[in-house]
Amino acid sequence: MRALIQKIKDGRPRSGIMLTPGQVTDVVRRIVGSSHIKVLSKRSSVVDPDMICVGGFFDHQAEQDNEPCIELVLYYHPDQQHVDPANVDWDFLSFEIAETLGHEQVHRGQAHRKRKRIRGYVSKGKSKAEKEYLGNDDEIEAYGFSIAAEMLFLRNIAEIDDFRMGEIPVWNEYQYLFSDDQSVLLKLNRQILKYLRRLEVNDEKIGRAHV
């Protein structure tokens, strides 16, 4: 993941050149687009001006049809006509893109395992729809990856030595929603530890290859 973040960072557009949102998306598409990754632009009123938000989606049917199965979406404010690269936190955007692709790759791997039954979660209160979404075993695994990735980003790339888990929004969401169900939090912690180990091992291999 560190290698992908660096690859996106290296593709940062030059400051002083105003780009349209579509041109920014084209830059990202040239870096991460592939036979199975489709990069799109969309507009959303929840995105602040001069900000870029990232979303993703895995489509198992598209993969079976030999079409791009991972959709990476860059969201812009509806009135955003031009983007000044100097106003974009490209380092954090690079992380968000890499983390989103990793999250969807976890879902892709789950589909490849061809499990007969996806284990759901029955809500016990609070935000029912959100609990049933986040409490699903597949999402626990995928968000375990996302949390582990953000922990390593904050510690190793942003170089924040004293970061707190409370700085990770989705971690806070799990703690709030499942404060009455420790079994979900234990599953999440196991997935976080699993992906921390995997990501750290991969980063070590990349580091040794560049020595």
PDB file of C-alpha atoms in Angstrom:
ATOM      1  CA  MET A   1       0.000   0.000   0.000  1.00  0.00           C
ATOM      2  CA  ARG A   2       2.884   2.368   0.740  1.00  0.00           C
ATOM      3  CA  ALA A   3       4.120   1.885  -2.834  1.00  0.00           C
ATOM      4  CA  LEU A   4       0.712   2.797  -4.273  1.00  0.00           C
ATOM      5  CA  ILE A   5       0.466   5.891  -2.052  1.00  0.00           C
ATOM      6  CA  GLN A   6       3.905   6.986  -3.234  1.00  0.00           C
ATOM      7  CA  LYS A   7       2.981   6.345  -6.875  1.00  0.00           C
ATOM      8  CA  ILE A   8      -0.087   8.583  -6.548  1.00  0.00           C
ATOM      9  CA  LYS A   9       1.905  11.243  -4.686  1.00  0.00           C
ATOM     10  CA  ASP A  10       4.516  11.235  -7.458  1.00  0.00           C
ATOM     11  CA  GLY A  11       1.744  11.925  -9.968  1.00  0.00           C
ATOM     12  CA  ARG A  12       0.719  15.152  -8.233  1.00  0.00           C
ATOM     13  CA  PRO A  13      -0.232  17.832 -10.793  1.00  0.00           C
ATOM     14  CA  ARG A  14       2.054  20.855 -10.907  1.00  0.00           C
ATOM     15  CA  SER A  15       1.005  23.829  -8.801  1.00  0.00           C
ATOM     16  CA  GLY A  16      -0.027  26.946 -10.664  1.00  0.00           C
ATOM     17  CA  ILE A  17      -1.949  25.078 -13.355  1.00  0.00           C
ATOM     18  CA  MET A  18      -5.722  25.202 -12.910  1.00  0.00           C
ATOM     19  CA  LEU A  19      -7.447  21.942 -13.816  1.00  0.00           C
ATOM     20  CA  THR A  20     -11.072  21.007 -14.274  1.00  0.00           C
ATOM     21  CA  PRO A  21     -12.417  18.261 -11.991  1.00  0.00           C
ATOM     22  CA  GLY A  22     -12.436  15.971 -15.016  1.00  0.00           C
ATOM     23  CA  GLN A  23      -8.749  16.650 -15.634  1.00  0.00           C
ATOM     24  CA  VAL A  24      -7.907  15.852 -12.006  1.00  0.00           C
ATOM     25  CA  THR A  25      -9.798  12.593 -12.373  1.00  0.00           C
ATOM     26  CA  ASP A  26      -7.864  11.892 -15.577  1.00  0.00           C
ATOM     27  CA  VAL A  27      -4.596  12.286 -13.629  1.00  0.00           C
ATOM     28  CA  VAL A  28      -5.759   9.719 -11.071  1.00  0.00           C
ATOM     29  CA  ARG A  29      -7.084   7.430 -13.818  1.00  0.00           C
ATOM     30  CA  ARG A  30      -3.693   7.360 -15.537  1.00  0.00           C
ATOM     31  CA  ILE A  31      -2.043   6.349 -12.252  1.00  0.00           C
ATOM     32  CA  VAL A  32      -4.416   3.718 -10.853  1.00  0.00           C
ATOM     33  CA  GLY A  33      -6.782   2.823 -13.698  1.00  0.00           C
ATOM     34  CA  SER A  34      -6.505  -0.745 -14.971  1.00  0.00           C
ATOM     35  CA  SER A  35      -8.494  -3.500 -16.586  1.00  0.00           C
ATOM     36  CA  HIS A  36     -10.405  -4.001 -13.333  1.00  0.00           C
ATOM     37  CA  ILE A  37     -10.456  -0.432 -11.919  1.00  0.00           C
ATOM     38  CA  LYS A  38     -12.741   2.263 -13.341  1.00  0.00           C
ATOM     39  CA  VAL A  39     -12.155   5.866 -12.177  1.00  0.00           C
ATOM     40  CA  LEU A  40     -15.099   8.283 -12.319  1.00  0.00           C
ATOM     41  CA  SER A  41     -16.037  11.862 -11.394  1.00  0.00           C
ATOM     42  CA  LYS A  42     -19.271  12.711  -9.602  1.00  0.00           C
ATOM     43  CA  ARG A  43     -20.764  15.823  -7.999  1.00  0.00           C
ATOM     44  CA  SER A  44     -22.178  15.971  -4.483  1.00  0.00           C
ATOM     45  CA  SER A  45     -23.537  18.821  -2.397  1.00  0.00           C
ATOM     46  CA  VAL A  46     -22.015  17.290   0.754  1.00  0.00           C
ATOM     47  CA  VAL A  47     -18.515  17.992  -0.596  1.00  0.00           C
ATOM     48  CA  ASP A  48     -17.108  21.399   0.332  1.00  0.00           C
ATOM     49  CA  PRO A  49     -15.688  23.670  -2.384  1.00  0.00           C
ATOM     50  CA  ASP A  50     -12.011  22.979  -3.169  1.00  0.00           C
ATOM     51  CA  MET A  51     -12.276  19.526  -1.600  1.00  0.00           C
ATOM     52  CA  ILE A  52     -12.137  16.089  -3.238  1.00  0.00           C
ATOM     53  CA  CYS A  53     -13.791  13.127  -1.527  1.00  0.00           C
ATOM     54  CA  VAL A  54     -13.221   9.498  -2.454  1.00  0.00           C
ATOM     55  CA  GLY A  55     -15.634   6.583  -2.653  1.00  0.00           C
ATOM     56  CA  GLY A  56     -15.509   3.058  -4.003  1.00  0.00           C
ATOM     57  CA  PHE A  57     -17.614   0.078  -4.989  1.00  0.00           C
ATOM     58  CA  PHE A  58     -16.937  -3.553  -5.909  1.00  0.00           C
ATOM     59  CA  ASP A  59     -19.269  -5.191  -8.452  1.00  0.00           C
ATOM     60  CA  HIS A  60     -18.993  -8.986  -8.454  1.00  0.00           C
ATOM     61  CA  GLN A  61     -21.262  -9.341 -11.485  1.00  0.00           C
ATOM     62  CA  ALA A  62     -19.051  -6.978 -13.512  1.00  0.00           C
ATOM     63  CA  GLU A  63     -16.032  -9.148 -12.740  1.00  0.00           C
ATOM     64  CA  GLN A  64     -17.882 -12.251 -13.886  1.00  0.00           C
ATOM     65  CA  ASP A  65     -18.679 -10.376 -17.109  1.00  0.00           C
ATOM     66  CA  ASN A  66     -14.970  -9.484 -17.564  1.00  0.00           C
ATOM     67  CA  GLU A  67     -15.689  -5.788 -17.040  1.00  0.00           C
ATOM     68  CA  PRO A  68     -13.998  -3.360 -14.591  1.00  0.00           C
ATOM     69  CA  CYS A  69     -15.246  -4.521 -11.205  1.00  0.00           C
ATOM     70  CA  ILE A  70     -13.877  -1.826  -8.872  1.00  0.00           C
ATOM     71  CA  GLU A  71     -15.270   1.667  -9.192  1.00  0.00           C
ATOM     72  CA  LEU A  72     -13.215   4.512  -7.720  1.00  0.00           C
ATOM     73  CA  VAL A  73     -15.195   7.749  -7.527  1.00  0.00           C
ATOM     74  CA  LEU A  74     -13.810  11.247  -6.975  1.00  0.00           C
ATOM     75  CA  TYR A  75     -16.532  13.558  -5.664  1.00  0.00           C
ATOM     76  CA  TYR A  76     -16.486  17.326  -6.244  1.00  0.00           C
ATOM     77  CA  HIS A  77     -18.716  20.203  -5.173  1.00  0.00           C
ATOM     78  CA  PRO A  78     -21.517  20.801  -7.749  1.00  0.00           C
ATOM     79  CA  ASP A  79     -20.242  24.309  -8.522  1.00  0.00           C
ATOM     80  CA  GLN A  80     -16.556  23.396  -8.722  1.00  0.00           C
ATOM     81  CA  GLN A  81     -15.319  24.543 -12.122  1.00  0.00           C
ATOM     82  CA  HIS A  82     -11.557  24.446 -11.580  1.00  0.00           C
ATOM     83  CA  VAL A  83      -9.177  22.850  -9.081  1.00  0.00           C
ATOM     84  CA  ASP A  84      -5.930  24.470  -7.991  1.00  0.00           C
ATOM     85  CA  PRO A  85      -3.556  21.590  -7.076  1.00  0.00           C
ATOM     86  CA  ALA A  86      -1.988  23.894  -4.482  1.00  0.00           C
ATOM     87  CA  ASN A  87      -5.279  23.806  -2.543  1.00  0.00           C
ATOM     88  CA  VAL A  88      -5.480  20.002  -2.517  1.00  0.00           C
ATOM     89  CA  ASP A  89      -3.866  17.960   0.251  1.00  0.00           C
ATOM     90  CA  TRP A  90      -2.460  15.524  -2.299  1.00  0.00           C
ATOM     91  CA  ASP A  91      -0.672  13.424   0.322  1.00  0.00           C
ATOM     92  CA  PHE A  92      -3.920  12.677   2.143  1.00  0.00           C
ATOM     93  CA  LEU A  93      -5.826  12.260  -1.122  1.00  0.00           C
ATOM     94  CA  SER A  94      -3.197   9.699  -2.182  1.00  0.00           C
ATOM     95  CA  PHE A  95      -3.823   7.772   1.035  1.00  0.00           C
ATOM     96  CA  GLU A  96      -7.608   7.934   0.623  1.00  0.00           C
ATOM     97  CA  ILE A  97      -7.397   6.590  -2.924  1.00  0.00           C
ATOM     98  CA  ALA A  98      -5.064   3.739  -1.921  1.00  0.00           C
ATOM     99  CA  GLU A  99      -7.154   2.887   1.156  1.00  0.00           C
ATOM    100  CA  THR A 100     -10.402   2.884  -0.846  1.00  0.00           C
ATOM    101  CA  LEU A 101      -8.921   0.588  -3.484  1.00  0.00           C
ATOM    102  CA  GLY A 102      -7.598  -1.705  -0.746  1.00  0.00           C
ATOM    103  CA  HIS A 103     -11.012  -1.798   0.938  1.00  0.00           C
ATOM    104  CA  GLU A 104     -12.676  -2.824  -2.328  1.00  0.00           C
ATOM    105  CA  GLN A 105      -9.934  -5.389  -3.012  1.00  0.00           C
ATOM    106  CA  VAL A 106     -10.847  -6.994   0.320  1.00  0.00           C
ATOM    107  CA  HIS A 107     -14.438  -7.306  -0.941  1.00  0.00           C
ATOM    108  CA  ARG A 108     -13.114  -8.713  -4.205  1.00  0.00           C
ATOM    109  CA  GLY A 109     -11.172 -11.357  -2.305  1.00  0.00           C
ATOM    110  CA  GLN A 110     -14.284 -12.215  -0.305  1.00  0.00           C
ATOM    111  CA  ALA A 111     -16.176 -12.814  -3.549  1.00  0.00           C
ATOM    112  CA  HIS A 112     -13.352 -15.028  -4.835  1.00  0.00           C
ATOM    113  CA  ARG A 113     -13.692 -17.235  -1.777  1.00  0.00           C
ATOM    114  CA  LYS A 114     -17.209 -18.009  -3.059  1.00  0.00           C
ATOM    115  CA  ARG A 115     -18.773 -18.477   0.318  1.00  0.00           C
ATOM    116  CA  LYS A 116     -22.224 -19.991   0.148  1.00  0.00           C
ATOM    117  CA  ARG A 117     -23.654 -17.692   2.803  1.00  0.00           C
ATOM    118  CA  ILE A 118     -22.696 -14.174   3.866  1.00  0.00           C
ATOM    119  CA  ARG A 119     -23.153 -13.862   7.575  1.00  0.00           C
ATOM    120  CA  GLY A 120     -25.406 -10.914   8.342  1.00  0.00           C
ATOM    121  CA  TYR A 121     -25.996  -8.980  11.526  1.00  0.00           C
ATOM    122  CA  VAL A 122     -29.326  -8.402  13.251  1.00  0.00           C
ATOM    123  CA  SER A 123     -29.515  -4.940  14.797  1.00  0.00           C
ATOM    124  CA  LYS A 124     -30.180  -4.635  18.528  1.00  0.00           C
ATOM    125  CA  GLY A 125     -31.147  -0.971  18.436  1.00  0.00           C
ATOM    126  CA  LYS A 126     -29.616   2.435  17.661  1.00  0.00           C
ATOM    127  CA  SER A 127     -29.178   3.076  13.914  1.00  0.00           C
ATOM    128  CA  LYS A 128     -30.647  -0.172  12.598  1.00  0.00           C
ATOM    129  CA  ALA A 129     -29.626   0.096   8.927  1.00  0.00           C
ATOM    130  CA  GLU A 130     -26.120   1.315   9.726  1.00  0.00           C
ATOM    131  CA  LYS A 131     -25.601  -1.382  12.359  1.00  0.00           C
ATOM    132  CA  GLU A 132     -26.714  -4.117   9.993  1.00  0.00           C
ATOM    133  CA  TYR A 133     -24.326  -2.763   7.340  1.00  0.00           C
ATOM    134  CA  LEU A 134     -21.268  -2.300   9.581  1.00  0.00           C
ATOM    135  CA  GLY A 135     -22.019  -5.430  11.616  1.00  0.00           C
ATOM    136  CA  ASN A 136     -21.905  -7.672   8.530  1.00  0.00           C
ATOM    137  CA  ASP A 137     -18.822  -9.921   8.645  1.00  0.00           C
ATOM    138  CA  ASP A 138     -17.660  -8.766   5.200  1.00  0.00           C
ATOM    139  CA  GLU A 139     -17.737  -5.112   6.231  1.00  0.00           C
ATOM    140  CA  ILE A 140     -16.031  -5.846   9.551  1.00  0.00           C
ATOM    141  CA  GLU A 141     -13.150  -7.356   7.601  1.00  0.00           C
ATOM    142  CA  ALA A 142     -13.017  -4.543   5.031  1.00  0.00           C
ATOM    143  CA  TYR A 143     -13.186  -1.793   7.652  1.00  0.00           C
ATOM    144  CA  GLY A 144     -10.597  -3.667   9.710  1.00  0.00           C
ATOM    145  CA  PHE A 145      -8.323  -3.158   6.698  1.00  0.00           C
ATOM    146  CA  SER A 146      -9.310   0.510   6.418  1.00  0.00           C
ATOM    147  CA  ILE A 147      -8.626   1.218  10.091  1.00  0.00           C
ATOM    148  CA  ALA A 148      -5.275  -0.606   9.983  1.00  0.00           C
ATOM    149  CA  ALA A 149      -4.297   1.354   6.861  1.00  0.00           C
ATOM    150  CA  GLU A 150      -5.187   4.673   8.486  1.00  0.00           C
ATOM    151  CA  MET A 151      -3.257   3.756  11.643  1.00  0.00           C
ATOM    152  CA  LEU A 152      -0.129   3.100   9.567  1.00  0.00           C
ATOM    153  CA  PHE A 153      -0.670   6.242   7.501  1.00  0.00           C
ATOM    154  CA  LEU A 154      -0.946   8.428  10.593  1.00  0.00           C
ATOM    155  CA  ARG A 155       2.060   6.792  12.228  1.00  0.00           C
ATOM    156  CA  ASN A 156       4.442   6.180   9.337  1.00  0.00           C
ATOM    157  CA  ILE A 157       3.546   8.667   6.623  1.00  0.00           C
ATOM    158  CA  ALA A 158       1.947  11.617   8.392  1.00  0.00           C
ATOM    159  CA  GLU A 159       4.517  10.920  11.177  1.00  0.00           C
ATOM    160  CA  ILE A 160       2.079  11.561  14.026  1.00  0.00           C
ATOM    161  CA  ASP A 161       3.723   9.606  16.857  1.00  0.00           C
ATOM    162  CA  ASP A 162       1.040  10.218  19.479  1.00  0.00           C
ATOM    163  CA  PHE A 163      -2.111   9.724  17.373  1.00  0.00           C
ATOM    164  CA  ARG A 164      -5.183   8.355  19.130  1.00  0.00           C
ATOM    165  CA  MET A 165      -7.609   5.793  17.746  1.00  0.00           C
ATOM    166  CA  GLY A 166     -10.304   8.411  18.288  1.00  0.00           C
ATOM    167  CA  GLU A 167      -8.848  10.307  15.326  1.00  0.00           C
ATOM    168  CA  ILE A 168     -10.134   7.579  12.989  1.00  0.00           C
ATOM    169  CA  PRO A 169     -13.823   8.307  12.205  1.00  0.00           C
ATOM    170  CA  VAL A 170     -14.927   4.776  11.319  1.00  0.00           C
ATOM    171  CA  TRP A 171     -13.339   3.464  14.544  1.00  0.00           C
ATOM    172  CA  ASN A 172     -15.436   5.962  16.492  1.00  0.00           C
ATOM    173  CA  GLU A 173     -18.538   4.879  14.577  1.00  0.00           C
ATOM    174  CA  TYR A 174     -18.009   1.236  15.522  1.00  0.00           C
ATOM    175  CA  GLN A 175     -17.404   2.129  19.168  1.00  0.00           C
ATOM    176  CA  TYR A 176     -20.626   4.138  19.287  1.00  0.00           C
ATOM    177  CA  LEU A 177     -22.886   1.764  17.370  1.00  0.00           C
ATOM    178  CA  PHE A 178     -21.677  -1.454  19.005  1.00  0.00           C
ATOM    179  CA  SER A 179     -21.048  -0.304  22.575  1.00  0.00           C
ATOM    180  CA  ASP A 180     -23.768  -2.815  23.537  1.00  0.00           C
ATOM    181  CA  ASP A 181     -22.250  -5.692  21.544  1.00  0.00           C
ATOM    182  CA  GLN A 182     -18.615  -6.404  22.331  1.00  0.00           C
ATOM    183  CA  SER A 183     -18.572  -9.424  20.014  1.00  0.00           C
ATOM    184  CA  VAL A 184     -18.574  -7.120  16.976  1.00  0.00           C
ATOM    185  CA  LEU A 185     -15.782  -4.986  18.430  1.00  0.00           C
ATOM    186  CA  LEU A 186     -13.709  -8.105  19.132  1.00  0.00           C
ATOM    187  CA  LYS A 187     -14.150  -9.250  15.516  1.00  0.00           C
ATOM    188  CA  LEU A 188     -13.136  -5.792  14.320  1.00  0.00           C
ATOM    189  CA  ASN A 189     -10.026  -5.786  16.520  1.00  0.00           C
ATOM    190  CA  ARG A 190      -8.978  -9.178  15.151  1.00  0.00           C
ATOM    191  CA  GLN A 191      -9.282  -7.893  11.586  1.00  0.00           C
ATOM    192  CA  ILE A 192      -7.352  -4.715  12.424  1.00  0.00           C
ATOM    193  CA  LEU A 193      -4.488  -6.762  13.891  1.00  0.00           C
ATOM    194  CA  LYS A 194      -4.517  -9.121  10.893  1.00  0.00           C
ATOM    195  CA  TYR A 195      -4.193  -6.296   8.394  1.00  0.00           C
ATOM    196  CA  LEU A 196      -1.694  -4.362  10.484  1.00  0.00           C
ATOM    197  CA  ARG A 197       0.608  -7.373  10.286  1.00  0.00           C
ATOM    198  CA  ARG A 198       0.041  -7.847   6.548  1.00  0.00           C
ATOM    199  CA  LEU A 199       0.543  -4.197   5.678  1.00  0.00           C
ATOM    200  CA  GLU A 200       3.653  -3.900   7.845  1.00  0.00           C
ATOM    201  CA  VAL A 201       5.178  -7.026   6.256  1.00  0.00           C
ATOM    202  CA  ASN A 202       4.465  -5.684   2.758  1.00  0.00           C
ATOM    203  CA  ASP A 203       5.981  -2.304   3.625  1.00  0.00           C
ATOM    204  CA  GLU A 204       9.098  -4.040   4.992  1.00  0.00           C
ATOM    205  CA  LYS A 205       9.511  -6.019   1.756  1.00  0.00           C
ATOM    206  CA  ILE A 206       9.179  -2.828  -0.293  1.00  0.00           C
ATOM    207  CA  GLY A 207      11.663  -1.040   1.964  1.00  0.00           C
ATOM    208  CA  ARG A 208      14.242  -3.830   1.583  1.00  0.00           C
ATOM    209  CA  ALA A 209      13.786  -3.838  -2.189  1.00  0.00           C
ATOM    210  CA  HIS A 210      14.722  -0.156  -2.317  1.00  0.00           C
ATOM    211  CA  VAL A 211      17.787  -0.357  -0.065  1.00  0.00           C
TER     212      VAL A 211
END
